Amino acid sequence: MLKVRRIELLAPAKNLECGIEAINHGADAVYIGAPKFSARAAAGNTLDDIKALAEYAHLYRAKVYVALNTILSDKELKDAEKLIWQLYSEAKIDALIIQDMGITMLNLPPIALHASTQMDNRGIEKVRFLEKAGFQQIVLARELTIDEISEIASQVKTPLEVFVHGALCVCYSGQCYLSEALSGRSANKGSCAQYCRLPYTLVDADGEEIMAKKHFLSMKDFNLSESLEDLLEAGVTSLKIEGRLKDVSYVKNVVAYYRQR
């Protein structure tokens, strides 16, 4: 017998055009970068564009989640608080995706908070903590197995979101400091230099070259399109497609494919 269950297909939006096309091709919700404080600094959007996307999405009962998911410095808190109020009262977004728990201490509007994968949500203790803190959706770490997801889902009531398609990082989500160490560009501030995507030469202890110009740290993209039922059975609610730097043709095709699945 078929189960009645909530299933959300969540799509990335580099910009307003991508967001609209994601909805046109079957997304139940889209996530888009805030004007600043987004983990993809190159994919920030204006308040007006986010407002336009929310207005369009709500016509089709779709939702808009805004990523404001970098670590904030003390001097950025007031600007972040002001921006959150604008996103809530002017743009009418449905939820805010955050990494920095300091945001929960600000004077916030009654907006839904989603716990970003940048929080490194890979254990039941962390997920329980976030549930008690009032988060209304939790994005699990990409490193988890089906069994680990099922174990977490069995012990919490908060909707769980997982990545099902797109790029992977060789490091744990929210725990990579390679870019910061090598170039001063922090992944937790939205400016990852993506050193894991570069070619490297492997040498042994004696300096002998073993392999040259190979992408040793660059992982293959994710594709869980054949495992959606397993994820849903494990207790997942939201199926998330990675790609806030992807162009509109990618978004349209991937979203349409997963909607068919």
CSV table of C-alpha atoms in Angstrom, one decimal:
chain,number,residue,atom,x,y,z
A,1,MET,CA,0.0,0.0,0.0
A,2,LEU,CA,1.3,3.5,-0.9
A,3,LYS,CA,2.1,5.7,2.1
A,4,VAL,CA,0.9,9.3,2.3
A,5,ARG,CA,4.0,11.3,3.1
A,6,ARG,CA,5.4,14.7,2.6
A,7,ILE,CA,8.0,14.9,-0.2
A,8,GLU,CA,9.8,18.1,-1.1
A,9,LEU,CA,11.9,18.5,-4.2
A,10,LEU,CA,14.2,21.4,-3.4
A,11,ALA,CA,16.1,23.1,-6.3
A,12,PRO,CA,19.0,25.6,-6.5
A,13,ALA,CA,18.6,29.1,-7.8
A,14,LYS,CA,21.6,31.0,-9.0
A,15,ASN,CA,19.3,33.9,-9.7
A,16,LEU,CA,15.7,34.9,-10.4
A,17,GLU,CA,15.6,33.2,-13.8
A,18,CYS,CA,16.9,29.9,-12.5
A,19,GLY,CA,14.4,30.1,-9.6
A,20,ILE,CA,11.5,30.6,-11.9
A,21,GLU,CA,12.5,27.9,-14.2
A,22,ALA,CA,13.0,25.5,-11.3
A,23,ILE,CA,9.4,26.0,-10.3
A,24,ASN,CA,8.2,25.7,-13.9
A,25,HIS,CA,9.9,22.3,-14.1
A,26,GLY,CA,8.6,20.9,-10.9
A,27,ALA,CA,10.4,22.1,-7.8
A,28,ASP,CA,8.3,22.3,-4.6
A,29,ALA,CA,10.8,24.8,-3.2
A,30,VAL,CA,13.9,26.7,-4.3
A,31,TYR,CA,16.9,28.0,-2.3
A,32,ILE,CA,18.7,31.2,-3.3
A,33,GLY,CA,21.5,33.3,-2.0
A,34,ALA,CA,20.9,36.4,0.1
A,35,PRO,CA,22.4,39.7,-1.0
A,36,LYS,CA,25.3,39.0,1.3
A,37,PHE,CA,26.3,36.4,4.0
A,38,SER,CA,25.7,33.5,1.6
A,39,ALA,CA,28.0,30.5,1.4
A,40,ARG,CA,28.2,31.1,-2.3
A,41,ALA,CA,29.4,34.7,-2.4
A,42,ALA,CA,29.3,34.7,-6.2
A,43,ALA,CA,25.6,33.8,-6.2
A,44,GLY,CA,24.1,36.7,-4.2
A,45,ASN,CA,20.8,38.2,-5.2
A,46,THR,CA,19.1,41.5,-4.7
A,47,LEU,CA,16.2,41.9,-2.3
A,48,ASP,CA,13.9,42.8,-5.3
A,49,ASP,CA,14.8,39.7,-7.2
A,50,ILE,CA,14.2,37.5,-4.1
A,51,LYS,CA,10.8,39.2,-3.6
A,52,ALA,CA,9.9,38.6,-7.3
A,53,LEU,CA,10.8,35.0,-6.9
A,54,ALA,CA,8.8,34.5,-3.8
A,55,GLU,CA,5.7,36.2,-5.4
A,56,TYR,CA,6.1,33.8,-8.4
A,57,ALA,CA,6.6,30.8,-6.2
A,58,HIS,CA,3.6,31.4,-4.0
A,59,LEU,CA,1.4,31.5,-7.1
A,60,TYR,CA,2.1,27.8,-7.5
A,61,ARG,CA,2.3,26.9,-3.7
A,62,ALA,CA,6.1,26.6,-4.0
A,63,LYS,CA,8.4,28.0,-1.3
A,64,VAL,CA,11.5,30.1,-1.3
A,65,TYR,CA,14.4,29.5,1.2
A,66,VAL,CA,17.2,32.1,1.4
A,67,ALA,CA,20.7,31.0,2.2
A,68,LEU,CA,22.3,33.3,4.8
A,69,ASN,CA,24.7,30.6,5.8
A,70,THR,CA,28.1,32.0,6.5
A,71,ILE,CA,29.9,32.5,9.8
A,72,LEU,CA,29.4,36.1,10.9
A,73,SER,CA,31.7,38.4,12.7
A,74,ASP,CA,30.4,40.5,15.5
A,75,LYS,CA,30.5,43.6,13.3
A,76,GLU,CA,28.2,41.9,10.7
A,77,LEU,CA,25.4,41.0,13.2
A,78,LYS,CA,23.5,44.2,12.9
A,79,ASP,CA,23.5,44.2,9.1
A,80,ALA,CA,22.4,40.5,9.2
A,81,GLU,CA,19.5,41.3,11.5
A,82,LYS,CA,18.4,44.2,9.3
A,83,LEU,CA,18.6,42.0,6.2
A,84,ILE,CA,16.6,39.2,7.8
A,85,TRP,CA,13.8,41.6,8.7
A,86,GLN,CA,13.8,42.8,5.0
A,87,LEU,CA,13.7,39.2,3.7
A,88,TYR,CA,10.8,38.5,6.0
A,89,SER,CA,8.7,41.6,5.8
A,90,GLU,CA,9.5,42.8,2.2
A,91,ALA,CA,10.4,39.7,0.2
A,92,LYS,CA,8.0,37.4,2.1
A,93,ILE,CA,10.4,34.4,2.0
A,94,ASP,CA,9.4,31.1,3.6
A,95,ALA,CA,12.5,30.2,5.5
A,96,LEU,CA,16.1,31.2,6.2
A,97,ILE,CA,19.0,28.7,5.9
A,98,ILE,CA,21.7,29.5,8.5
A,99,GLN,CA,25.0,28.2,9.8
A,100,ASP,CA,25.9,30.7,12.5
A,101,MET,CA,24.0,30.0,15.8
A,102,GLY,CA,24.6,33.6,16.8
A,103,ILE,CA,21.8,34.5,14.5
A,104,THR,CA,19.4,32.8,16.9
A,105,MET,CA,20.3,35.4,19.5
A,106,LEU,CA,19.3,38.4,17.3
A,107,ASN,CA,16.0,40.2,17.3
A,108,LEU,CA,14.4,38.0,14.7
A,109,PRO,CA,11.0,38.1,13.0
A,110,PRO,CA,8.9,34.9,13.3
A,111,ILE,CA,10.6,33.3,10.3
A,112,ALA,CA,11.3,29.5,9.9
A,113,LEU,CA,15.0,28.6,10.4
A,114,HIS,CA,16.7,25.7,8.6
A,115,ALA,CA,20.0,24.3,9.8
A,116,SER,CA,22.5,24.4,6.9
A,117,THR,CA,24.7,21.5,6.1
A,118,GLN,CA,27.5,23.9,7.0
A,119,MET,CA,26.6,23.1,10.6
A,120,ASP,CA,28.0,19.6,10.1
A,121,ASN,CA,24.8,17.8,11.0
A,122,ARG,CA,26.1,14.2,11.1
A,123,GLY,CA,25.1,12.8,14.5
A,124,ILE,CA,21.9,12.3,16.5
A,125,GLU,CA,23.1,14.5,19.3
A,126,LYS,CA,23.6,17.5,17.0
A,127,VAL,CA,20.2,17.0,15.3
A,128,ARG,CA,18.4,16.6,18.6
A,129,PHE,CA,20.0,19.9,19.8
A,130,LEU,CA,18.9,21.7,16.7
A,131,GLU,CA,15.4,20.3,17.0
A,132,LYS,CA,15.2,21.6,20.6
A,133,ALA,CA,16.6,24.9,19.5
A,134,GLY,CA,13.5,25.3,17.2
A,135,PHE,CA,14.9,24.7,13.7
A,136,GLN,CA,12.0,23.7,11.4
A,137,GLN,CA,14.2,21.7,8.9
A,138,ILE,CA,17.7,20.2,9.2
A,139,VAL,CA,20.0,19.6,6.3
A,140,LEU,CA,22.0,16.4,7.0
A,141,ALA,CA,25.6,16.1,6.2
A,142,ARG,CA,26.4,14.5,2.8
A,143,GLU,CA,28.7,12.0,4.4
A,144,LEU,CA,25.9,10.0,6.1
A,145,THR,CA,24.8,6.5,5.0
A,146,ILE,CA,21.2,5.4,4.5
A,147,ASP,CA,21.4,3.5,7.9
A,148,GLU,CA,22.8,6.6,9.7
A,149,ILE,CA,20.0,8.7,8.2
A,150,SER,CA,17.4,6.2,9.3
A,151,GLU,CA,18.8,6.1,12.8
A,152,ILE,CA,18.6,9.9,13.1
A,153,ALA,CA,15.1,10.1,11.6
A,154,SER,CA,13.8,7.5,14.0
A,155,GLN,CA,14.6,9.7,16.9
A,156,VAL,CA,13.5,13.2,15.8
A,157,LYS,CA,10.3,14.7,14.4
A,158,THR,CA,11.8,17.7,12.6
A,159,PRO,CA,11.8,17.3,8.7
A,160,LEU,CA,15.2,16.2,7.4
A,161,GLU,CA,16.7,17.4,4.2
A,162,VAL,CA,19.4,15.5,2.2
A,163,PHE,CA,21.4,16.2,-1.0
A,164,VAL,CA,20.5,13.9,-3.8
A,165,HIS,CA,22.4,15.4,-6.8
A,166,GLY,CA,25.4,17.6,-7.6
A,167,ALA,CA,28.9,18.4,-6.5
A,168,LEU,CA,30.7,16.8,-3.5
A,169,CYS,CA,33.5,18.2,-1.5
A,170,VAL,CA,36.3,15.9,-0.2
A,171,CYS,CA,36.1,17.5,3.2
A,172,TYR,CA,33.3,17.4,5.8
A,173,SER,CA,30.6,20.1,5.3
A,174,GLY,CA,31.4,23.2,7.3
A,175,GLN,CA,34.7,21.7,8.5
A,176,CYS,CA,37.0,22.6,5.6
A,177,TYR,CA,39.7,25.2,6.3
A,178,LEU,CA,42.0,24.4,3.3
A,179,SER,CA,41.0,27.5,1.3
A,180,GLU,CA,41.4,29.8,4.3
A,181,ALA,CA,44.8,28.2,5.1
A,182,LEU,CA,46.2,28.5,1.6
A,183,SER,CA,44.7,31.8,0.3
A,184,GLY,CA,42.9,33.5,3.2
A,185,ARG,CA,39.6,32.8,1.4
A,186,SER,CA,37.3,31.2,3.9
A,187,ALA,CA,34.7,28.6,2.8
A,188,ASN,CA,32.7,29.5,5.9
A,189,LYS,CA,32.5,33.1,4.7
A,190,GLY,CA,31.4,32.1,1.2
A,191,SER,CA,34.7,32.5,-0.6
A,192,CYS,CA,36.1,29.0,-1.1
A,193,ALA,CA,38.9,28.9,-3.7
A,194,GLN,CA,38.0,25.3,-4.4
A,195,TYR,CA,41.5,23.8,-4.1
A,196,CYS,CA,40.1,20.3,-4.2
A,197,ARG,CA,39.1,20.9,-7.8
A,198,LEU,CA,42.6,21.6,-8.9
A,199,PRO,CA,45.1,19.1,-10.5
A,200,TYR,CA,48.0,17.9,-8.3
A,201,THR,CA,51.2,16.0,-8.8
A,202,LEU,CA,51.8,13.0,-6.5
A,203,VAL,CA,55.4,12.3,-5.3
A,204,ASP,CA,56.8,9.7,-2.9
A,205,ALA,CA,59.0,10.3,0.2
A,206,ASP,CA,62.0,10.4,-2.0
A,207,GLY,CA,60.6,13.1,-4.3
A,208,GLU,CA,60.0,10.7,-7.2
A,209,GLU,CA,57.0,11.6,-9.3
A,210,ILE,CA,54.3,9.0,-9.3
A,211,MET,CA,51.5,10.8,-11.1
A,212,ALA,CA,51.3,14.3,-12.6
A,213,LYS,CA,48.4,16.7,-12.9
A,214,LYS,CA,45.6,14.5,-11.6
A,215,HIS,CA,42.5,15.6,-9.8
A,216,PHE,CA,43.2,13.5,-6.6
A,217,LEU,CA,40.9,15.6,-4.4
A,218,SER,CA,38.0,16.2,-6.8
A,219,MET,CA,35.2,13.7,-6.2
A,220,LYS,CA,32.6,12.6,-8.7
A,221,ASP,CA,29.3,14.3,-8.6
A,222,PHE,CA,26.4,12.9,-6.6
A,223,ASN,CA,23.5,11.1,-8.3
A,224,LEU,CA,21.0,9.4,-6.0
A,225,SER,CA,18.1,9.3,-8.5
A,226,GLU,CA,18.0,5.5,-8.2
A,227,SER,CA,17.9,5.6,-4.4
A,228,LEU,CA,15.0,8.1,-3.8
A,229,GLU,CA,12.6,5.5,-2.4
A,230,ASP,CA,15.4,4.2,0.0
A,231,LEU,CA,15.9,7.8,1.3
A,232,LEU,CA,12.2,8.4,1.8
A,233,GLU,CA,11.8,5.0,3.6
A,234,ALA,CA,14.7,6.1,5.8
A,235,GLY,CA,12.7,9.1,6.9
A,236,VAL,CA,13.9,11.9,4.6
A,237,THR,CA,11.4,14.7,3.8
A,238,SER,CA,13.3,17.1,1.5
A,239,LEU,CA,15.3,16.0,-1.6
A,240,LYS,CA,17.9,18.7,-2.4
A,241,ILE,CA,19.7,19.3,-5.7
A,242,GLU,CA,23.0,21.1,-5.3
A,243,GLY,CA,24.0,23.9,-7.7
A,244,ARG,CA,23.6,27.6,-6.8
A,245,LEU,CA,26.4,28.3,-9.3
A,246,LYS,CA,24.8,26.2,-12.1
A,247,ASP,CA,23.2,27.8,-15.2
A,248,VAL,CA,19.5,27.7,-16.0
A,249,SER,CA,19.7,24.8,-18.5
A,250,TYR,CA,21.3,22.6,-15.9
A,251,VAL,CA,18.6,23.5,-13.3
A,252,LYS,CA,15.7,23.0,-15.7
A,253,ASN,CA,16.9,19.6,-16.8
A,254,VAL,CA,17.9,18.2,-13.5
A,255,VAL,CA,14.7,19.4,-11.7
A,256,ALA,CA,12.5,18.0,-14.5
A,257,TYR,CA,14.3,14.6,-14.3
A,258,TYR,CA,13.9,14.3,-10.5
A,259,ARG,CA,10.3,15.4,-10.7
A,260,GLN,CA,9.7,12.5,-13.1
A,261,ARG,CA,11.4,10.2,-10.7
